[in-house]
Each structure stands twice: as structure tokens, then as C-alpha cells.
PDB file of C-alpha atoms in Angstrom:
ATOM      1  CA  UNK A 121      38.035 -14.347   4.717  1.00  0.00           C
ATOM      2  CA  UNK A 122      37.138 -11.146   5.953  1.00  0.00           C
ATOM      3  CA  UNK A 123      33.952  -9.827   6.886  1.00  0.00           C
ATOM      4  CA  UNK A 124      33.591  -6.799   5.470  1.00  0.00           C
ATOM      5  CA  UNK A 125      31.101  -3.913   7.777  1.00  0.00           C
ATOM      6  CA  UNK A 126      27.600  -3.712   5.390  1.00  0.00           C
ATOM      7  CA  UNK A 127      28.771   0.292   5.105  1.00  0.00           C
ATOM      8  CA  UNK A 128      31.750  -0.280   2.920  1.00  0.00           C
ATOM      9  CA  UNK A 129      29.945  -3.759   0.849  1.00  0.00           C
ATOM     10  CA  UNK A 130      26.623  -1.432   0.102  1.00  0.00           C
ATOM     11  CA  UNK A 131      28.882   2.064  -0.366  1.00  0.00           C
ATOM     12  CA  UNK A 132      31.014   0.344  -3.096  1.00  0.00           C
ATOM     13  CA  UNK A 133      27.983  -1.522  -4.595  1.00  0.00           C
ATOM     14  CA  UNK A 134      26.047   1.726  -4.885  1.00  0.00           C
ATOM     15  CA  UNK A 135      29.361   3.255  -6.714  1.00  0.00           C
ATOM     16  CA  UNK A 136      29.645   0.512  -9.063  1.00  0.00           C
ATOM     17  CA  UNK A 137      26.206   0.463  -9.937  1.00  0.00           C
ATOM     18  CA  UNK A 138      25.535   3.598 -10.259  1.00  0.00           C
ATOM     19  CA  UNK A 139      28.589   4.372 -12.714  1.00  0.00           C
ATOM     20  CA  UNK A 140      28.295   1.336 -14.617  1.00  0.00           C
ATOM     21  CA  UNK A 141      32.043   0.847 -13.256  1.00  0.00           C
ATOM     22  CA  UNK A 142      32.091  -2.939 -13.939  1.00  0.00           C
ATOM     23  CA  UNK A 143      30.510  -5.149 -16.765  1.00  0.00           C
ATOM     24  CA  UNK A 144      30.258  -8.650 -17.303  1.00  0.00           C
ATOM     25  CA  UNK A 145      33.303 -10.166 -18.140  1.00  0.00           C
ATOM     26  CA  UNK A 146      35.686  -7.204 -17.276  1.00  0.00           C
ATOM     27  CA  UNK A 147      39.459  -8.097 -16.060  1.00  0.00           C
ATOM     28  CA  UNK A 148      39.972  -5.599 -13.417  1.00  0.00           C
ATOM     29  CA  UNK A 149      43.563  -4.618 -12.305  1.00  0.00           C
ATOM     30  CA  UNK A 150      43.358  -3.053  -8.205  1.00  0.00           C
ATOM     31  CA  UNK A 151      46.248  -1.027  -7.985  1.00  0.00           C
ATOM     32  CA  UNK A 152      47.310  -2.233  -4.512  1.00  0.00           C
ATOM     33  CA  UNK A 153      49.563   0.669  -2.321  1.00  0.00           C
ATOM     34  CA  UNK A 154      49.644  -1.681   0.844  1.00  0.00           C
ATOM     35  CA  UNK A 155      47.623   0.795   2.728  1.00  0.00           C
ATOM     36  CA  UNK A 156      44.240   0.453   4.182  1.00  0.00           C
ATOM     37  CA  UNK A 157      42.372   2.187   1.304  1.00  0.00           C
ATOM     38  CA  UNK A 158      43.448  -0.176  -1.405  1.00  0.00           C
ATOM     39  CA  UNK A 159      43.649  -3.134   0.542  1.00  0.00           C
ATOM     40  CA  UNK A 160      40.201  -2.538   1.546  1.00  0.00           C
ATOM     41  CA  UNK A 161      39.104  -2.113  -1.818  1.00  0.00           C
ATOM     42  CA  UNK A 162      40.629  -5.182  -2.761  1.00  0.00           C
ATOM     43  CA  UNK A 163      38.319  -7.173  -0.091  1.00  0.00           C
ATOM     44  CA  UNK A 164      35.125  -5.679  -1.310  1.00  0.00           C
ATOM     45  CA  UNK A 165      35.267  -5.961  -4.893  1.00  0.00           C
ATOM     46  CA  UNK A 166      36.336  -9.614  -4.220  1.00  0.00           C
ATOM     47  CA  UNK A 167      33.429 -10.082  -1.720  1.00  0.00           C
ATOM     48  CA  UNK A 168      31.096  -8.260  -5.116  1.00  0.00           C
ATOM     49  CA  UNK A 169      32.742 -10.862  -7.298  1.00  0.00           C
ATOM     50  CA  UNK A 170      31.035 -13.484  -5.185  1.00  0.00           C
ATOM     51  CA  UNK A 171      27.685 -12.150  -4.397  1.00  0.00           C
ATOM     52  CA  UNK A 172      27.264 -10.369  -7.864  1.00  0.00           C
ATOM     53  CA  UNK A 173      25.658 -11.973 -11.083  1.00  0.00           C
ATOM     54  CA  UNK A 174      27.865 -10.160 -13.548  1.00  0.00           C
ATOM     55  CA  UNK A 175      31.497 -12.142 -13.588  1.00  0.00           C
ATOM     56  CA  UNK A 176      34.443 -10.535 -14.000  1.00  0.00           C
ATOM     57  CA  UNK A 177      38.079 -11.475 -13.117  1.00  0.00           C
ATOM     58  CA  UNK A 178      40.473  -9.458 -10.459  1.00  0.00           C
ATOM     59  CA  UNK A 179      44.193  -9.388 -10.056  1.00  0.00           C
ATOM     60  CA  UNK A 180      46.107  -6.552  -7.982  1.00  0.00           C
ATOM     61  CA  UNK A 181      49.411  -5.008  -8.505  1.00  0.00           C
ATOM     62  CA  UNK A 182      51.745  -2.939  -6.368  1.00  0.00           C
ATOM     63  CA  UNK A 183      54.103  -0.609  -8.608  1.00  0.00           C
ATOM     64  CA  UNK A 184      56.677  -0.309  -5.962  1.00  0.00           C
ATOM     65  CA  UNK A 185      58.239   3.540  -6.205  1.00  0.00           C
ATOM     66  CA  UNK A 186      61.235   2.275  -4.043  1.00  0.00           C
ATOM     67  CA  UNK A 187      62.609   0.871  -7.096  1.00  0.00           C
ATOM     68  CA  UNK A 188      62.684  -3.024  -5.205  1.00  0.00           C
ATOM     69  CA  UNK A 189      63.661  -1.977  -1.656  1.00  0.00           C
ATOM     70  CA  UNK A 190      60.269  -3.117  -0.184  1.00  0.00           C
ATOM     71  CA  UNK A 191      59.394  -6.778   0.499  1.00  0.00           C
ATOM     72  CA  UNK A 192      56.116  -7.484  -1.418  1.00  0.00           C
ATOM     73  CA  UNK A 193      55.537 -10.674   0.920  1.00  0.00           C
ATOM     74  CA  UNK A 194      52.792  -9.540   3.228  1.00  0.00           C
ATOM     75  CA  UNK A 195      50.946  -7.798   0.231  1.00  0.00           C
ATOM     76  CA  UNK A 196      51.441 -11.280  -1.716  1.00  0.00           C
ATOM     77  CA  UNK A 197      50.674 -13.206   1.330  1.00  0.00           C
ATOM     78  CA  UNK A 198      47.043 -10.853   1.760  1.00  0.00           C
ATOM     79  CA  UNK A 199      46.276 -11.532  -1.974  1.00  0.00           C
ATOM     80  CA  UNK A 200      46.464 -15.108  -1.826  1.00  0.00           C
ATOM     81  CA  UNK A 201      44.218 -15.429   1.093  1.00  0.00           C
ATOM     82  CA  UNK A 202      41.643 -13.866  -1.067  1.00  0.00           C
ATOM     83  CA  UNK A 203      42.423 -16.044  -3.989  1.00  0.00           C
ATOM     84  CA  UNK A 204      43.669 -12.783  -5.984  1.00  0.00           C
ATOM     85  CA  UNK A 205      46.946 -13.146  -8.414  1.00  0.00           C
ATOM     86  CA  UNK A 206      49.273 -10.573  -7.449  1.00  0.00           C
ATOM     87  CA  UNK A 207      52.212  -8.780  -9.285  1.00  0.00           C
ATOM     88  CA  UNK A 208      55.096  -6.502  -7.429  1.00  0.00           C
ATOM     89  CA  UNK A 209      56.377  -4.438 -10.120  1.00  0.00           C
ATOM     90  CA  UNK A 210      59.062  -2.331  -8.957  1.00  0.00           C
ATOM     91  CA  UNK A 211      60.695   0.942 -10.257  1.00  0.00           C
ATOM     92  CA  UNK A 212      62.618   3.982  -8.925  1.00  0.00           C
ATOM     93  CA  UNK A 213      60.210   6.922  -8.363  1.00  0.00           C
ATOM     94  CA  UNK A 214      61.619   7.868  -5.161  1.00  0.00           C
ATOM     95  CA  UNK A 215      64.685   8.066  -6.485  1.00  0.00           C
ATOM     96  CA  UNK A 216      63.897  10.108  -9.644  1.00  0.00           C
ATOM     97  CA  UNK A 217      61.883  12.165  -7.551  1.00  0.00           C
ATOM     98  CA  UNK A 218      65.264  13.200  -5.392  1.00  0.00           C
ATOM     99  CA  UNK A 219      67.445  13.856  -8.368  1.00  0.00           C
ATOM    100  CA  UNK A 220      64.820  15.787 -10.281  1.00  0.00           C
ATOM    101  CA  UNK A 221      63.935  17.248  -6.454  1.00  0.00           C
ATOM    102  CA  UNK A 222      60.440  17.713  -7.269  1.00  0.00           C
ATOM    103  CA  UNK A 223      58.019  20.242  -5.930  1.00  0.00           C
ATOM    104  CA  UNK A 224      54.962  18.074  -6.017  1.00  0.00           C
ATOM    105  CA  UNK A 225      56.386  14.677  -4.896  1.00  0.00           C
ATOM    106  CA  UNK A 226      53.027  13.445  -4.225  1.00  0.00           C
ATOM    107  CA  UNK A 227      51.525  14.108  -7.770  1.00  0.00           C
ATOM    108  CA  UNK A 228      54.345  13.181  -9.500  1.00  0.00           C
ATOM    109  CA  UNK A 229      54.694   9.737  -7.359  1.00  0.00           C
ATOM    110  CA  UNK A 230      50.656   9.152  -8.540  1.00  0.00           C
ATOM    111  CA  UNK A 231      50.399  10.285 -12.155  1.00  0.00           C
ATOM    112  CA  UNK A 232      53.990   7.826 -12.561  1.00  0.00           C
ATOM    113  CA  UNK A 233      52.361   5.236 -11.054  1.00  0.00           C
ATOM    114  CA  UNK A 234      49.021   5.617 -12.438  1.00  0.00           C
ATOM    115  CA  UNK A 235      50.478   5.449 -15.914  1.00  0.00           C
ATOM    116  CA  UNK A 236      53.055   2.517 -15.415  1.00  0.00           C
ATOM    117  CA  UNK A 237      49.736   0.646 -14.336  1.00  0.00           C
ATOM    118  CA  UNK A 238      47.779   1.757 -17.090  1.00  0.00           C
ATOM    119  CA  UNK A 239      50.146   0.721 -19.625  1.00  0.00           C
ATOM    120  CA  UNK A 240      50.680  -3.094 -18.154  1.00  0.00           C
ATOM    121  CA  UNK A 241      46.909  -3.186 -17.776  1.00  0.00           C
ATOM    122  CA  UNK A 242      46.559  -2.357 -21.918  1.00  0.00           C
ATOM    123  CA  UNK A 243      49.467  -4.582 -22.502  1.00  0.00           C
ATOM    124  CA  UNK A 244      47.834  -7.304 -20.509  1.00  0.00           C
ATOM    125  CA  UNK A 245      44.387  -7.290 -21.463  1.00  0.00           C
ATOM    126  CA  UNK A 246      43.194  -5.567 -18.583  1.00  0.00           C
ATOM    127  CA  UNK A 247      39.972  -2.985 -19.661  1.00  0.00           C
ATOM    128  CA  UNK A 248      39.447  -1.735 -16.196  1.00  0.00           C
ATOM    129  CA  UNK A 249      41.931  -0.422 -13.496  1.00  0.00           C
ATOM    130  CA  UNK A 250      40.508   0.126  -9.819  1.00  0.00           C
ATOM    131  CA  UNK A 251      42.255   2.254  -7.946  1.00  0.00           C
ATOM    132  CA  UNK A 252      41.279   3.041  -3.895  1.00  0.00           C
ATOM    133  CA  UNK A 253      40.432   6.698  -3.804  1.00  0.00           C
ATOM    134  CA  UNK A 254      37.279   7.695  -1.264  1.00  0.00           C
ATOM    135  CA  UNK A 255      35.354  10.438  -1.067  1.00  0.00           C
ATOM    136  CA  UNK A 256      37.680  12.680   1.363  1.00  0.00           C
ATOM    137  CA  UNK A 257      40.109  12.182  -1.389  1.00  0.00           C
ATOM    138  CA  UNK A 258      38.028  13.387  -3.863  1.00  0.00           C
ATOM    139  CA  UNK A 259      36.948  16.411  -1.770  1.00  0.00           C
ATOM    140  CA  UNK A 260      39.913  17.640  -0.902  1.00  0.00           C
ATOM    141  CA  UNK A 261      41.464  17.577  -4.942  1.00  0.00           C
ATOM    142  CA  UNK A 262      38.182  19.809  -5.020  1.00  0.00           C
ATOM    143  CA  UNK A 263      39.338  22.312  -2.817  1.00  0.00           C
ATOM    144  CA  UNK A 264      43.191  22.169  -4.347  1.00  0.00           C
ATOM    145  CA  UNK A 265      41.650  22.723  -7.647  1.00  0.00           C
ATOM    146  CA  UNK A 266      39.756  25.578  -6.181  1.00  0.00           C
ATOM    147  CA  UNK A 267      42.012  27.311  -4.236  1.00  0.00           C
ATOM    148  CA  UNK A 268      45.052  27.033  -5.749  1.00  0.00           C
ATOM    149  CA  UNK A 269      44.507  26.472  -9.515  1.00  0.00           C
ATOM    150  CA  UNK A 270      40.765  28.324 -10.106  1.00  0.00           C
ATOM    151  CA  UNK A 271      39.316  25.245 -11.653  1.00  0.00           C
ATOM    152  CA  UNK A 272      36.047  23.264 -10.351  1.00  0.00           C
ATOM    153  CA  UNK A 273      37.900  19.510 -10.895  1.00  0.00           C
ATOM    154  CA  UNK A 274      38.148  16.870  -8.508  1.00  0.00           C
ATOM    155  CA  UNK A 275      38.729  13.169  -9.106  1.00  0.00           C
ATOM    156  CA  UNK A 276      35.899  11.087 -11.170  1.00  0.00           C
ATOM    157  CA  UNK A 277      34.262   7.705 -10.388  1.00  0.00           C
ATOM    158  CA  UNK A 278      35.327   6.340 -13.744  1.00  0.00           C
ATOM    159  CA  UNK A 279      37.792   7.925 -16.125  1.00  0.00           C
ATOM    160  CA  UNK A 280      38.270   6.712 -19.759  1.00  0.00           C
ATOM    161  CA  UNK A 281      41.910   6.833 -20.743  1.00  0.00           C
ATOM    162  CA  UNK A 282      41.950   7.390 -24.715  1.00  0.00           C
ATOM    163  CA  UNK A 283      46.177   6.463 -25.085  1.00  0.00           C
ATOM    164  CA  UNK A 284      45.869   2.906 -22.864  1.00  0.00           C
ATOM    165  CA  UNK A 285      42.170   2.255 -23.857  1.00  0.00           C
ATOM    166  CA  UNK A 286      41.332   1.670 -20.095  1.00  0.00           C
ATOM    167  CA  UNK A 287      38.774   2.747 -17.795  1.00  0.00           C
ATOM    168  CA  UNK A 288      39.776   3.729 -14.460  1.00  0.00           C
ATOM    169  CA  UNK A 289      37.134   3.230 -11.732  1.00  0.00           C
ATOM    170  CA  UNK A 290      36.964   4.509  -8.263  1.00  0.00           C
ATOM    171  CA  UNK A 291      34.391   2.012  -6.302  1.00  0.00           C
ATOM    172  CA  UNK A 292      35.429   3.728  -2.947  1.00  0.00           C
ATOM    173  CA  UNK A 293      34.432   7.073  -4.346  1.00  0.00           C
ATOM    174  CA  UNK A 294      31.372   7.721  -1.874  1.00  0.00           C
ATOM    175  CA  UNK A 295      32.378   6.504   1.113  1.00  0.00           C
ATOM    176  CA  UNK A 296      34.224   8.876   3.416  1.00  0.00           C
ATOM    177  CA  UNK A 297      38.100   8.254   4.792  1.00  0.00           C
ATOM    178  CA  UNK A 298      37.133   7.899   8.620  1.00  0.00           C
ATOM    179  CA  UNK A 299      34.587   5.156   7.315  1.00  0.00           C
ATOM    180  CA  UNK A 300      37.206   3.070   5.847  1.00  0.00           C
ATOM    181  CA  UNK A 301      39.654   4.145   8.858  1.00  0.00           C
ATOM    182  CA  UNK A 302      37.001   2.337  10.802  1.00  0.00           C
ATOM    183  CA  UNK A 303      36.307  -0.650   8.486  1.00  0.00           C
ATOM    184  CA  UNK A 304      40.205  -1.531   8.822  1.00  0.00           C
ATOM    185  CA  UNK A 305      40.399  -0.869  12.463  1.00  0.00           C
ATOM    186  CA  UNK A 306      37.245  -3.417  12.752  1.00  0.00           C
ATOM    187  CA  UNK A 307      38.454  -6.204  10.363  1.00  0.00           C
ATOM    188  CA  UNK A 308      41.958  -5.751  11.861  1.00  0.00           C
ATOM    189  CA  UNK A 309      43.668  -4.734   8.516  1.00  0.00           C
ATOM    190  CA  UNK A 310      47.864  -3.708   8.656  1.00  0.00           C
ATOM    191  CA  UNK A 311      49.249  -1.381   6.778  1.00  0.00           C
ATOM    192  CA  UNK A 312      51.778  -3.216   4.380  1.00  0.00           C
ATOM    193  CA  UNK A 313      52.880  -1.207   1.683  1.00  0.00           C
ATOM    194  CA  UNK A 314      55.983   1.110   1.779  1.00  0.00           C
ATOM    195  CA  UNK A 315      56.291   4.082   3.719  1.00  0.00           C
ATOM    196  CA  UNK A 316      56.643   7.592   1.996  1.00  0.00           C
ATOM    197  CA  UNK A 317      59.576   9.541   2.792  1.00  0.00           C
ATOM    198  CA  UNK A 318      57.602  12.450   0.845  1.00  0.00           C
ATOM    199  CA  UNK A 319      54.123  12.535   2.730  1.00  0.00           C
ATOM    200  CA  UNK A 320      54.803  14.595   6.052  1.00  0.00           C
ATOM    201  CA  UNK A 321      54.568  18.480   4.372  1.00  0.00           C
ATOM    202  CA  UNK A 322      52.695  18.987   1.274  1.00  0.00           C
ATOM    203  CA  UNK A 323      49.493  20.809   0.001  1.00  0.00           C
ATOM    204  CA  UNK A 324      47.604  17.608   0.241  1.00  0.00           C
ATOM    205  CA  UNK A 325      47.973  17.183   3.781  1.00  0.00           C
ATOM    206  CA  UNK A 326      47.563  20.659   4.655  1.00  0.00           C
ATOM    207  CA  UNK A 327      43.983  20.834   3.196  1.00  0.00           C
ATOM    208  CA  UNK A 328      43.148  17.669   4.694  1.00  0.00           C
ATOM    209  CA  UNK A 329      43.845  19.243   8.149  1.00  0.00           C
ATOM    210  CA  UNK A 330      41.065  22.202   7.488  1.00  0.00           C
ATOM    211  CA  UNK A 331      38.873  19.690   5.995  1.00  0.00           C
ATOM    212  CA  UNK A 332      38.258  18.037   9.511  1.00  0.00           C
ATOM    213  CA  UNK A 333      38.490  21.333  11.339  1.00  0.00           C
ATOM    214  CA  UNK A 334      35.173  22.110   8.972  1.00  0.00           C
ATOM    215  CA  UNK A 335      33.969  18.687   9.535  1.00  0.00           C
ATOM    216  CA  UNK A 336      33.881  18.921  13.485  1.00  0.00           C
ATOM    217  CA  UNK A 337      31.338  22.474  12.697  1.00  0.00           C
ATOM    218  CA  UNK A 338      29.576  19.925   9.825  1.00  0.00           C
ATOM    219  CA  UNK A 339      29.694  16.593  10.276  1.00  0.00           C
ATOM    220  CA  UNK A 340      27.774  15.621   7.496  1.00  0.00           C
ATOM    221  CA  UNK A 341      29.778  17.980   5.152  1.00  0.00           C
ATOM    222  CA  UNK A 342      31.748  14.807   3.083  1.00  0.00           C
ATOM    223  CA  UNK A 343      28.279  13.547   2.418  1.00  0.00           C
ATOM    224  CA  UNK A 344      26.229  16.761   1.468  1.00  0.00           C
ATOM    225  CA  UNK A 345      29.780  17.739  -0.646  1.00  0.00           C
ATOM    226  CA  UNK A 346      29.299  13.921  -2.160  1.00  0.00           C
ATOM    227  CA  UNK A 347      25.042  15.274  -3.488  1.00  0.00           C
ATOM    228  CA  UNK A 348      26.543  18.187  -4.875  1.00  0.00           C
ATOM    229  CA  UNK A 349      29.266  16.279  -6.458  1.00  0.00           C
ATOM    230  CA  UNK A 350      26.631  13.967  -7.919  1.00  0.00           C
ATOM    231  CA  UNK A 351      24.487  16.629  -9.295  1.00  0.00           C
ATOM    232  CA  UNK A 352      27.138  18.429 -10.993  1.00  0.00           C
ATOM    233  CA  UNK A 353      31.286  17.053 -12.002  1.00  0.00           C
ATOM    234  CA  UNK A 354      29.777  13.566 -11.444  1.00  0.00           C
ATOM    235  CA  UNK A 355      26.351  13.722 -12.841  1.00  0.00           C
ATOM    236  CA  UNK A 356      25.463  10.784 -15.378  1.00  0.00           C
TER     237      UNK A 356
END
């Protein structure tokens, strides 16, 4: 089992409390990528189901956007040394994303596989889908949604999906990236998921470059952007 650093078991905790994220007797679907975020996520909501009164039931998923070209082994192998039913569904995104030749690869790869999850989760029973976004994700959608769209957005703890009758919850929402960078560097946690042919140039990544040129000036700036965010697009 791993053993989990107490910032990531009380940063999650705090999250899930504090949103009401999971109630007792929720089946939670983990969207698993293979990467150290969801993988991560994976470990600590396990390590909540056994420490926390409330029960609820976990099983992850990969939806594999090479269409079945990736080996789900390690990924299966990881889940069942946390006692966690796994499913490898696989379908084509990078290859609809070439013929269509998308602009946004990045956001179309996400929303597609955000809503083939969503609709096995509702066809499965499922009421709540975790997925592993932090807080430097959710700071820098801020600034995309600022700077390039005018709109103060940025990604929410929990979501309510009205067409799959889900919730999705974020229970890595206030803990920074270079946190969890450190967390899987310390537990000793591969990457194992499929590698993006799309990742290397996009908005995304661009933004997350300034971010830490800010953050070396302010080092605290994730968590004094995570009060703000708490007192205004997240407040309860």
C-alpha cells in the first residue's frame, strides 16, 4: 500500500469535506489518465475510504483516446494492488482529432472524454465521477478564461451534470501541482497512461509557463489565488 505524505491525505479531506463531494453510500467512478495526478487521486480517496465513517464504493476507468493502442496492464496492475475494479475503455480521439485537425486538441481530447465517462457512469449506476484536477489546473483555466475569452470561470470542486445526472468532484482541487509532483516523486509513483502526441504547443502550456515565472516573485500565489477562489466562483 502506499503511504500517502499527510499534505495530500488532509488537502483532499479538507476538499471533500468542505464541498460535501462524497456521501454515504456514493459509487464513485476516478477517471484514471495513467498520470501522476489521477493516479494519486486514486490512492487517497482509497486511503479516505478506509479511515472515513461514511462508506462509499470506488472503481476507476481509463477512456483510452488511442482508440486501443495502449496496454492498460500497468494501470490494471496499480488498481488491483489497491483493491480498486478497473475498466480500459478504449476509443479513437486521437484519431478524430487528426482528421477533424482540431485547433484545441487538448479541450476537445477532455470534454470527449469527460462525457464518454459521464455517460457509462449514468448507465452504470455511478452518482459521482472524480476526476484529478489540482489547484494549478484550476488557476490557470482562470487566467485562459480571463485573457482570452473575458469571462471570470475556472474549473469547480463539484459540478452537477443535469443530462447524465452525475456529480463531478474534484478532491485534488486545493492542493497545488508541485505538491502532488512531490507526493509522486516521494511514494515512487510511474507515469502509466499514454503519451499525448498533442501536449507540446498549446495555450494551456503556455500559461502554465508564466504561472511559475509569477510564482518564483510569489510563492504563495496558488494558495492566496485558492482564498480568493473560495470567497468568490467557489463560495458555498
Amino acid at each position: 500500500m502506499f503511504d500517502l505524505p499527510e499534505k495530500i491525505k488532509r488537502g483532499v479531506g479538507e476538499a471533500v469535506c468542505a464541498y460535501s463531494m462524497i456521501e454515504e453510500g456514493d459509487n464513485v467512478l476516478v477517471g484514471l489518465s495513467g498520470g501522476k495526478d489521477s493516479s494519486l487521486l486514486l490512492i487517497a480517496l482509497k486511503h479516505l475510504q478506509r479511515v472515513s465513517p461514511i462508506r462509499f464504493n470506488i472503481e476507476a476507468m481509463i477512456v483510452d483516446p488511442t482508440g486501443g493502442q495502449f496496454d492498460p496492464a500497468g494501470l490494471k496492475d496499480f488498481c488491483e494492488s489497491l483493491d480498486v475494479p478497473f475498466t480500459h475503455y478504449a476509443y479513437p480521439i486521437f484519431e478524430i482529432i487528426k482528421i477533424r485537425r482540431e485547433k484545441s486538441p487538448c479541450s476537445f481530447c477532455a470534454n470527449m472524454r469527460r462525457g464518454i465517462l459521464s455517460g457509462i457512469a449514468k448507465d452504470r449506476g455511478f452518482r459521482k465521477i472524480a476526476l484529478g484536477h489540482h489547484l494549478t489546473d484550476a488557476t490557470v483555466t482562470l487566467m485562459l478564461n480571463v485573457f482570452f475569452s473575458g469571462k471570470l470561470h475556472t474549473l469547480q470542486p463539484k459540478t452537477w451534470q443535469s443530462r447524465t445526472q452525475t456529480w463531478v468532484i474534484r478532491p485534488l482541487i486545493f492542493l497545488p501541482e508541485e505538491t502532488l509532483i512531490s507526493a509522486a516523486s516521494e511514494i515512487d509513483l510511474p507515469e502509466r497512461g499514454p503519451k499525448c502526441p498533442y501536449g507540446d504547443d498549446t495555450k494551456r502550456k503556455r500559461i502554465n509557463e508564466i504561472l511559475k515565472n509569477i510564482l518564483e516573485e510569489a510563492p504563495q500565489g496558488e494558495y492566496s489565488t485558492l482564498r480568493a477562489l473560495r470567497k468568490t466562483l467557489w463560495a458555498t
